[in-house]
Coordinates of C-alpha atoms in Angstrom, one line a residue:
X195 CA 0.0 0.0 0.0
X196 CA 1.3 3.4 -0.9
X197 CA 2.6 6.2 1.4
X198 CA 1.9 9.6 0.5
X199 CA 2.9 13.1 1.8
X200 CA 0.6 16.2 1.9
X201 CA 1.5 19.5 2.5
X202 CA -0.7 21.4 5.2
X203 CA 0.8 24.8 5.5
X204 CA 3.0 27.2 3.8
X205 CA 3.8 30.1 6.5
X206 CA 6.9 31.7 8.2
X207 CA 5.4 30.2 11.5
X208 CA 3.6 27.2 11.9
X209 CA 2.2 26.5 15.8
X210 CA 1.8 22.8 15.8
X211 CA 1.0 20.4 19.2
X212 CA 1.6 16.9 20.1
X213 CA 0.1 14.4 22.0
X214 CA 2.0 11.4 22.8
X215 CA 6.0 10.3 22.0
X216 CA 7.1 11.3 18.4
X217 CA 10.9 10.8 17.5
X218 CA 13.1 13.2 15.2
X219 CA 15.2 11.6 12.7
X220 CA 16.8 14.7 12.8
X221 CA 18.0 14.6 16.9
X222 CA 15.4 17.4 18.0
X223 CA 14.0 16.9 20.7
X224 CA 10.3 17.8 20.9
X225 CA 8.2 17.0 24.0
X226 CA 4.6 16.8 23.8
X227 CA 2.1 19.5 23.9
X228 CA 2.5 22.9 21.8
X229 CA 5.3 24.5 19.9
X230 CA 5.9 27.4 17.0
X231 CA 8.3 27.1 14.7
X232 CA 9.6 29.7 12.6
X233 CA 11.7 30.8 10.1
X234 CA 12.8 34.8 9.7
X235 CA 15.5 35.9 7.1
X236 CA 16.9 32.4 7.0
X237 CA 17.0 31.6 10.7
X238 CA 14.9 28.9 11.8
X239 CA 13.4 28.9 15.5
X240 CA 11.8 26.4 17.6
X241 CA 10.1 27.9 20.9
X242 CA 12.2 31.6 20.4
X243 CA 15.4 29.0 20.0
X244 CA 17.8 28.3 17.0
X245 CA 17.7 25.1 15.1
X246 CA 19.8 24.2 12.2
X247 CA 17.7 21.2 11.2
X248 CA 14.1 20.7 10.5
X249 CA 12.4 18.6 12.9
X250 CA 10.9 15.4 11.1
X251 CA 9.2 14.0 13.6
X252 CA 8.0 9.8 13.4
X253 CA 4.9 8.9 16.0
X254 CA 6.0 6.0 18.4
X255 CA 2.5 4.4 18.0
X256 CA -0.6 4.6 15.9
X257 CA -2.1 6.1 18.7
X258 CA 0.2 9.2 18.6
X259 CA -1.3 12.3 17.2
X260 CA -0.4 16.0 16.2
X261 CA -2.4 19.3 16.0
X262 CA -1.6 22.0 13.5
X263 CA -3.3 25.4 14.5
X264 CA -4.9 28.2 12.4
X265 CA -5.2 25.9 9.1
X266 CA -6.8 27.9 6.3
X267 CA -9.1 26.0 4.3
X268 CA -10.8 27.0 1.1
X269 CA -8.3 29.1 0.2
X270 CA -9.8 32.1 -2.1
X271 CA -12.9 31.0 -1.5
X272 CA -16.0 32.1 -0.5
X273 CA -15.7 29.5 2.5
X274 CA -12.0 30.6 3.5
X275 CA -11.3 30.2 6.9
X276 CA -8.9 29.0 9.6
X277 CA -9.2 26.0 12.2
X278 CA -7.4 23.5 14.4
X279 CA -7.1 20.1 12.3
X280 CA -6.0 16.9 14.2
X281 CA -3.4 14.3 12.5
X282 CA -2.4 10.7 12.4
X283 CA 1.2 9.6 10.8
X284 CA 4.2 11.7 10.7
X285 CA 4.9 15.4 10.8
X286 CA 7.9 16.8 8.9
X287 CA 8.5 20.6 7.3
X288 CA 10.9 21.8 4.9
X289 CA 11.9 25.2 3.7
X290 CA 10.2 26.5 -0.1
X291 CA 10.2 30.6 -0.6
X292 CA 11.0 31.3 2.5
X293 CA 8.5 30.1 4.3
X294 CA 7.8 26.8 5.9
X295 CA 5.6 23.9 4.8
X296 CA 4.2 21.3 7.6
X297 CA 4.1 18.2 6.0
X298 CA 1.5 14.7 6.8
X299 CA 2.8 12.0 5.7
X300 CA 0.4 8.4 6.4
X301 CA -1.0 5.5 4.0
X302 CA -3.2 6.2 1.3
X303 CA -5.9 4.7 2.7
X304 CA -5.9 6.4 5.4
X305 CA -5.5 9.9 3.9
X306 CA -8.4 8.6 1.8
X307 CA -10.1 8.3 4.6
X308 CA -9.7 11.9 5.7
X309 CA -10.4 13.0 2.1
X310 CA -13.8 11.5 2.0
X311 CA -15.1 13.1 5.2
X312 CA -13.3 16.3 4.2
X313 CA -14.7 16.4 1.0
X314 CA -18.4 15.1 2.0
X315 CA -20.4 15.0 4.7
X316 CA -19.5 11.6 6.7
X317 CA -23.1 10.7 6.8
X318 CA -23.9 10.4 3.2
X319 CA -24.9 7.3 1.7
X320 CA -22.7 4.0 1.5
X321 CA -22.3 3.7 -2.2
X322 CA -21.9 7.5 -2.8
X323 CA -19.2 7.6 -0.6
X324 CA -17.8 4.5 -2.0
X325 CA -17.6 5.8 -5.4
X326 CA -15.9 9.2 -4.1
X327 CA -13.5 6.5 -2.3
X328 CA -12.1 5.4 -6.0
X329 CA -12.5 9.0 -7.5
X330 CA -10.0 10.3 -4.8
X331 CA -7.9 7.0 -5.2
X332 CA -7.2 7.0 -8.7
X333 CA -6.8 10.9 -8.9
X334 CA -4.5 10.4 -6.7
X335 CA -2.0 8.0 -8.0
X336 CA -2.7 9.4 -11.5
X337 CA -0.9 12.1 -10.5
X338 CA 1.9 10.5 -8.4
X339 CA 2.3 8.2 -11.9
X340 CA 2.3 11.0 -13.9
X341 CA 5.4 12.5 -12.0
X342 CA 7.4 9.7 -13.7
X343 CA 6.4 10.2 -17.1
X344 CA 8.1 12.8 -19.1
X345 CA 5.8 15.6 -19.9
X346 CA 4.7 17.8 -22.4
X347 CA 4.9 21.1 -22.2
X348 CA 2.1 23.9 -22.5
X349 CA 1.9 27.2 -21.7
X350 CA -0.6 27.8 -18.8
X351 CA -0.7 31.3 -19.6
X352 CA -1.5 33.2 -22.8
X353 CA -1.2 36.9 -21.7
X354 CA -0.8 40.3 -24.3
X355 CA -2.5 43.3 -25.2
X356 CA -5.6 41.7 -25.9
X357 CA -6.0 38.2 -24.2
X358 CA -5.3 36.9 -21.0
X359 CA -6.0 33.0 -21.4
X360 CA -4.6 31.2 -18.4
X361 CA -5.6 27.9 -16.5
X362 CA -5.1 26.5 -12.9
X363 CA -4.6 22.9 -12.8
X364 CA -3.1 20.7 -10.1
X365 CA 1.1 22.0 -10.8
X366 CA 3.1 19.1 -9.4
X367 CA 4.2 20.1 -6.0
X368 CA 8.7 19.4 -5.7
X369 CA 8.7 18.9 -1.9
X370 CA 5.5 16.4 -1.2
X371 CA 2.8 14.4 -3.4
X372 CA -0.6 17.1 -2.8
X373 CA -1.5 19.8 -0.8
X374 CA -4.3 20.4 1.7
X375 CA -6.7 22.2 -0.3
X376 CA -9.2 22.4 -2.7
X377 CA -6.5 22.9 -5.2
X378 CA -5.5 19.5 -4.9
X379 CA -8.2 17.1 -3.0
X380 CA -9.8 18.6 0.9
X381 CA -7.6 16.8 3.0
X382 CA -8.4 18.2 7.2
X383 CA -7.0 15.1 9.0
X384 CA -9.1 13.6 11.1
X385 CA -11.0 16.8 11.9
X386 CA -14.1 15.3 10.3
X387 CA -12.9 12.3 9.5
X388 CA -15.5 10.5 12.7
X389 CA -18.2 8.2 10.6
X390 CA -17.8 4.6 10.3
X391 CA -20.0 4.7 6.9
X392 CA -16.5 6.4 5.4
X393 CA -13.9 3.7 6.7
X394 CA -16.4 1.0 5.6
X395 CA -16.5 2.6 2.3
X396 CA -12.6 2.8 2.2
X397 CA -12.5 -0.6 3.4
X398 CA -15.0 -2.4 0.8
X399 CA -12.7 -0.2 -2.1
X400 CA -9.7 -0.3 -0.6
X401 CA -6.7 -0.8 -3.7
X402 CA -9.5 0.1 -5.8
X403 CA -8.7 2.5 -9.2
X404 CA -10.6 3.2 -12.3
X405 CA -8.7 2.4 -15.4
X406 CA -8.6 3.2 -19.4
X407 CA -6.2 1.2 -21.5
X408 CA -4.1 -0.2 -18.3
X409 CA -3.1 3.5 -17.3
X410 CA -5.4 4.8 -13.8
X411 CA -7.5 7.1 -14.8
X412 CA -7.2 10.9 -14.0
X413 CA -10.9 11.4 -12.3
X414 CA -12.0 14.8 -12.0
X415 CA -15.2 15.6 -9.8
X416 CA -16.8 18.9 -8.8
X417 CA -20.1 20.0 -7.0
X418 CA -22.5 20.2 -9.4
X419 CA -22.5 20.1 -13.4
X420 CA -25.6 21.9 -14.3
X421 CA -27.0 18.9 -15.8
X422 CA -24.1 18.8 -18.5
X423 CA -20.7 17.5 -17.8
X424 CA -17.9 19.2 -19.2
X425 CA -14.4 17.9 -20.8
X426 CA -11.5 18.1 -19.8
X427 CA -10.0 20.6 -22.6
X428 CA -12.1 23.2 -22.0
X429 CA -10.7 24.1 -18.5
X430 CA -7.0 22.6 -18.8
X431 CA -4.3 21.9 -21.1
X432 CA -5.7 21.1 -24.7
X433 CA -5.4 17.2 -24.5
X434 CA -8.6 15.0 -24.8
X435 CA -9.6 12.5 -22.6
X436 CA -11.4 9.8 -23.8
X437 CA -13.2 8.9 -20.2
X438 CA -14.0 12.4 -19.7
X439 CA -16.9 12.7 -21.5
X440 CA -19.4 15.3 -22.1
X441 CA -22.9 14.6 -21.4
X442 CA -26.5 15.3 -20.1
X443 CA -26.3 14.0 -16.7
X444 CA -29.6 11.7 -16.5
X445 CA -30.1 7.9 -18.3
X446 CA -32.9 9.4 -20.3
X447 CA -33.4 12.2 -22.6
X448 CA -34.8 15.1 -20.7
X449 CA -37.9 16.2 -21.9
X450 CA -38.9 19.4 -23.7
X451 CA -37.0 21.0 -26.6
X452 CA -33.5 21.7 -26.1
X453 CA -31.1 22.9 -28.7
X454 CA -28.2 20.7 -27.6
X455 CA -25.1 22.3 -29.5
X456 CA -24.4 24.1 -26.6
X457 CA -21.0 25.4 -27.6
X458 CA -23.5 28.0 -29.5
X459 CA -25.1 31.1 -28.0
X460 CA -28.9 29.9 -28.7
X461 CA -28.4 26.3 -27.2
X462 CA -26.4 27.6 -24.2
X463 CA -29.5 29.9 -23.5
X464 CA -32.0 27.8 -24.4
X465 CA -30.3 25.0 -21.6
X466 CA -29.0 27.8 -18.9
X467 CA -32.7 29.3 -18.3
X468 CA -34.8 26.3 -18.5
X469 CA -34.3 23.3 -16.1
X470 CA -34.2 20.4 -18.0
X471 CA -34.4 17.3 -15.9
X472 CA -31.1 16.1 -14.6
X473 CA -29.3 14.1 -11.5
X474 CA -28.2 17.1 -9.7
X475 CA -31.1 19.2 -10.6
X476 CA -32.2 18.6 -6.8
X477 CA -34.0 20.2 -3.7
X478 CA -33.9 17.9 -1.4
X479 CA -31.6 19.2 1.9
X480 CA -31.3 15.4 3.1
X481 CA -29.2 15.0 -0.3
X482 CA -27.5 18.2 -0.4
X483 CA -26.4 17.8 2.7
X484 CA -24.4 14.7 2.5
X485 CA -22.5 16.3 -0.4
X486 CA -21.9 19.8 1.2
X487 CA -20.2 20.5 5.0
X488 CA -21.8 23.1 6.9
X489 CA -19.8 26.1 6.0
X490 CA -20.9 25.4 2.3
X491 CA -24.7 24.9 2.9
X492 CA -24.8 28.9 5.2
X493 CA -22.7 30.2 2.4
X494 CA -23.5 28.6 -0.8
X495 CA -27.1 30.0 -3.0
X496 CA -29.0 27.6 -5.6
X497 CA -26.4 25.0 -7.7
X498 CA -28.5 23.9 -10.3
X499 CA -29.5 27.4 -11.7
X500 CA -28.5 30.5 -10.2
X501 CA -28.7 34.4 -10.9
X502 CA -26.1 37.0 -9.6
X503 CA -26.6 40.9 -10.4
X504 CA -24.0 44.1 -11.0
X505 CA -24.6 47.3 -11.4
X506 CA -22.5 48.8 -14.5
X507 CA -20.3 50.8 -12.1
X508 CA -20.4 47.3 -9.6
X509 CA -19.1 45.0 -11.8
X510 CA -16.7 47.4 -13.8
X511 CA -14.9 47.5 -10.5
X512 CA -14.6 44.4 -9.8
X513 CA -13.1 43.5 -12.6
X514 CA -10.2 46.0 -12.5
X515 CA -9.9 44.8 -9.1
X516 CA -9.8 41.3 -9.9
X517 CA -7.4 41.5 -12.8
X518 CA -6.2 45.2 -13.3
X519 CA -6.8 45.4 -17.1
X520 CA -7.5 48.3 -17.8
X521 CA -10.7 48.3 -19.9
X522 CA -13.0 51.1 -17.4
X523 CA -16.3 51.0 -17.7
X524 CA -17.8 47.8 -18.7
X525 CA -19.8 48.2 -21.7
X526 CA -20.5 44.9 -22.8
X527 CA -19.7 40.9 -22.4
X528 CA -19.5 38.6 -25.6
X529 CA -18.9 35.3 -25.4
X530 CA -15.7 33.9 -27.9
X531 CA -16.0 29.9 -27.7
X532 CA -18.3 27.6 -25.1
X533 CA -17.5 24.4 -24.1
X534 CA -20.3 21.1 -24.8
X535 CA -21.4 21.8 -21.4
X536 CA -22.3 25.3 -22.5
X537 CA -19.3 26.7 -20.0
X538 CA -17.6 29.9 -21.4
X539 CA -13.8 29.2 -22.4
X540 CA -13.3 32.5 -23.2
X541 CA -14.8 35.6 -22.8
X542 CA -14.5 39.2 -24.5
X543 CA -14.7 41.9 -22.0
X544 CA -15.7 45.2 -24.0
X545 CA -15.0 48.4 -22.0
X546 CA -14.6 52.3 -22.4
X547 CA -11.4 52.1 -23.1
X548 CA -10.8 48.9 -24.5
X549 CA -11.3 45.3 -24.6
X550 CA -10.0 42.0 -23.4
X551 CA -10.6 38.4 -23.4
X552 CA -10.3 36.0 -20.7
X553 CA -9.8 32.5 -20.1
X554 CA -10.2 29.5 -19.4
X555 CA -13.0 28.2 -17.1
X556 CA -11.5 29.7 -13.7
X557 CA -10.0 32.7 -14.8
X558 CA -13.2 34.0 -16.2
X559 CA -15.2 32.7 -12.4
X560 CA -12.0 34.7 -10.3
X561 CA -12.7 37.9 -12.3
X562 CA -16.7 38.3 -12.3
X563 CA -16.6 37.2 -8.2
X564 CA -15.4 38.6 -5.2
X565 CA -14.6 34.8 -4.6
X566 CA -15.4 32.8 -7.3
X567 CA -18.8 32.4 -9.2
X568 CA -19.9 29.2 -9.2
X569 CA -20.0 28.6 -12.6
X570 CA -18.8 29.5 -16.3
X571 CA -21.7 28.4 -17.6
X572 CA -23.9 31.7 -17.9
X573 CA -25.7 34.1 -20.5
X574 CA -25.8 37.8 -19.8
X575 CA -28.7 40.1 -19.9
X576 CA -28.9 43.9 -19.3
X577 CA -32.3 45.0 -17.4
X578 CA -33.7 48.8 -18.0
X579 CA -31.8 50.1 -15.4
X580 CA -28.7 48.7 -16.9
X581 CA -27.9 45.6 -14.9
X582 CA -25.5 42.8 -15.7
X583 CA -27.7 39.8 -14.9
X584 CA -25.5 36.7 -14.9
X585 CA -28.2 34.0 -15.0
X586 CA -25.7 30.2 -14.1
X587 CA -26.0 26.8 -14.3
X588 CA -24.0 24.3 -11.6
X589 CA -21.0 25.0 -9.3
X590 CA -17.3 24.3 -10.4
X591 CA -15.6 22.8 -13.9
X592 CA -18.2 20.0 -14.3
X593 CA -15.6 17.6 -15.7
X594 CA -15.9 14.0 -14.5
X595 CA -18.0 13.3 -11.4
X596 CA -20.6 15.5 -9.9
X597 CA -21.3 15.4 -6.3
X598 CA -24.4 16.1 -6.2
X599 CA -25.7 14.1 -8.8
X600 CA -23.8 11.1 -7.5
X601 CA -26.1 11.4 -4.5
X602 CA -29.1 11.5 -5.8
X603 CA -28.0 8.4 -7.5
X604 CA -27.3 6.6 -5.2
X605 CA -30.3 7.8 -2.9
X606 CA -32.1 6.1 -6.0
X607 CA -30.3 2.7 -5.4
X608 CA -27.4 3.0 -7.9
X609 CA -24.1 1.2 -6.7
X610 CA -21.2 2.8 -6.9
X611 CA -19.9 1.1 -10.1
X612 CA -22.8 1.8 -11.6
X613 CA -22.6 6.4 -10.2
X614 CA -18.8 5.6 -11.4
X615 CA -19.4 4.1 -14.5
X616 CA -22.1 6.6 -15.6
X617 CA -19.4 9.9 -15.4
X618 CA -16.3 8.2 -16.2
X619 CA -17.7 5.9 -19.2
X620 CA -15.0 3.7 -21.0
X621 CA -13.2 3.5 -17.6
X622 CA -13.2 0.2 -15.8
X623 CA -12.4 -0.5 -12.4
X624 CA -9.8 -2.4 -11.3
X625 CA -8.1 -3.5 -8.0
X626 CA -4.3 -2.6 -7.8
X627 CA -3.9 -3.3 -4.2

């Protein structure tokens, strides 16, 4: 069984506390209960005293755990915020920028087992949690195999006078195998990681990946696709993927006329403001909240369809605020190329004094949002008193798996082979381990 190591924080002091006997491979010695260490033009601290070594500190039993203070989560988010998160396995840090990086490393099962209850609410259904427990799995070791292979190389960022075209995938990390955060998988320890529902679904999956053509598949997920899944080219690097698939997210044909070229301005209306029937077109708080934790229910509006509002002057501030480009007044949005899923890939920003467009997927969501808006699936609409009305569909990239119509799946008796099957079609599952 693989080990793997996640970095927790990146800061010039980290306040971290122990409970029970950890030794230092190093030759620190570190007594339990808490400690700050620190680094300050190139001198490191422990407790106000110097170091010349990193403590990299191994628990004496499983029972040993450490606490690591003031973790942000949902970094850039709408959710940001700090807490206390509780580990098992060992604690090391090492030096990147100047600033410190607190380092987990354990089994991959049992970081999985964090993941799940980090990602979803612990209570949610058997088989929806057992088919997030191979989504996480094989993302995971997709990407620690693809750190072997050599790569190809693509500009992440297209920026001039005119464009500014930039995505933000997962950028191998030098000093550990993930990070904490959304930008990798939500890993917060055992924090909320208390449900035996998520170690029996680790358990029954346990060495479990999804695989096309003998390679493990690179599974994407988000919170909701809008009823359309999107692939993977329209919000990364311009490679296709055959398992990542665009389509409606239902076994039927939802009723009604829909236009279904979406990647054109009439379809992408015609799907955005009507509700055609779909897995994650859903209600129902019992499902919604085994996909979202609590600080995404208080702060998160409607997934399925959603409507957000500007003023002119509002939302031509935000974006020189977001971006700095330069355009002043907003005078119009027009929308270059859409994805299958009808998400915008990029977008022309027309102002007073001149116009941009922006890309990809993200990009576009960072610069219309104080945080992020949920989706780049939208049409734009100017009322009488010359509002941008943003009217959305789902929240996040919609590649691979949605969340939340993975639950209702599985409220509806799917297995998990069969919610795993459905978004990553092609793929088969295999056990590695």
């Amino acid at each position: 069984m693989p080990e793997i190591s996640v970095g927790i924080i990146h800061a010039n002091k980290i306040y971290f506390s122990l409970d029970g006997k950890f030794n230092d491979k190093n030759g620190l010695e570190i007594k339990p209960g808490k400690h700050c260490l620190a680094v300050a033009e190139g001198i490191i601290t422990i407790d106000g005293k110097v170091i010349n070594t990193l403590p990299n500190l191994s628990p004496k039993n499983d029972k040993c755990r450490f606490t690591l203070h003031d973790v942000v989560i949902g970094i850039g988010f709408h959710w940001e915020q700090k807490e206390d998160q509780l580990f098992k396995g060992a604690l090391s840090f090492v030096l990147e920028g100047g600033k410190l990086w607190a380092v987990n490393t354990l089994s991959i099962e049992d970081y999985l087992f964090c993941v799940i209850a980090s990602e979803m609410k612990s209570t949610s259904s058997l088989e929806l949690l057992k088919a997030h427990a191979v989504v996480s799995r094989s993302w995971l070791m997709a990407q620690i195999e693809a750190k072997k292979k050599p790569k190809t190389q693509y500009r992440s960022a297209s920026i001039n006078a005119g464009t500014l075209i930039k995505w933000y995938d997962r950028e191998d990390h030098t000093l550990f195998d993930v990070c904490a955060d959304d930008h990798c998988q939500r890993y917060q320890g055992l924090t909320r990681a208390n449900n035996k529902s998520v170690k029996r679904a680790i358990e029954e999956t346990a060495g479990q990946l999804l695989v096309y053509e003998g390679e493990i598949c690179d599974a994407r997920f988000s919170k909701c696709c809008g009823g359309m899944t999107e692939v993977f080219e329209t919000c990364w690097q311009p490679t296709h993927i055959d398992y990542l698939q665009s389509f409606v997210d239902n076994t039927v044909r939802p009723e009604g006329t829909h236009d279904w070229d979406l990647t054109t301005e009439e379809g992408a209306k015609n799907w955005i403001t009507t509700s055609p029937e779909a897995y994650c077109d859903t209600t129902d708080a019992e499902i919604l909240k085994q996909v979202l934790n609590d600080y995404d229910v208080k702060t998160t509006p409607k997934m399925y369809r959603w409507v957000v509002e500007y003023s002119q002057q509002e939302i031509s501030d935000l974006i020189e605020e977001k971006s700095a480009l330069g355009i002043g007044i907003l005078q119009d949005m027009e929308v270059v190329e859409r994805g299958p899923s009808g998400r915008i890939v990029q977008l022309k920003l027309i102002g007073s004094n001149k116009s941009v467009t922006i890309g990809k997927e993200l990009e576009i969501r960072r610069t219309l949002s104080k945080s992020h808006l949920q989706s780049s699936a939208f049409v734009v609409d100017r009322n009488l008193q010359g509002k941008f009305i943003i009217r959305g569909a789902g929240w996040g990239h919609g590649v691979g798996m949605c969340q939340v119509g993975a639950a209702v799946m599985a409220h509806r008796q799917f297995s998990y082979k069969g919610i795993l099957y459905h978004y990553f079609r092609r793929a088969t599952i295999e056990k590695r381990w």
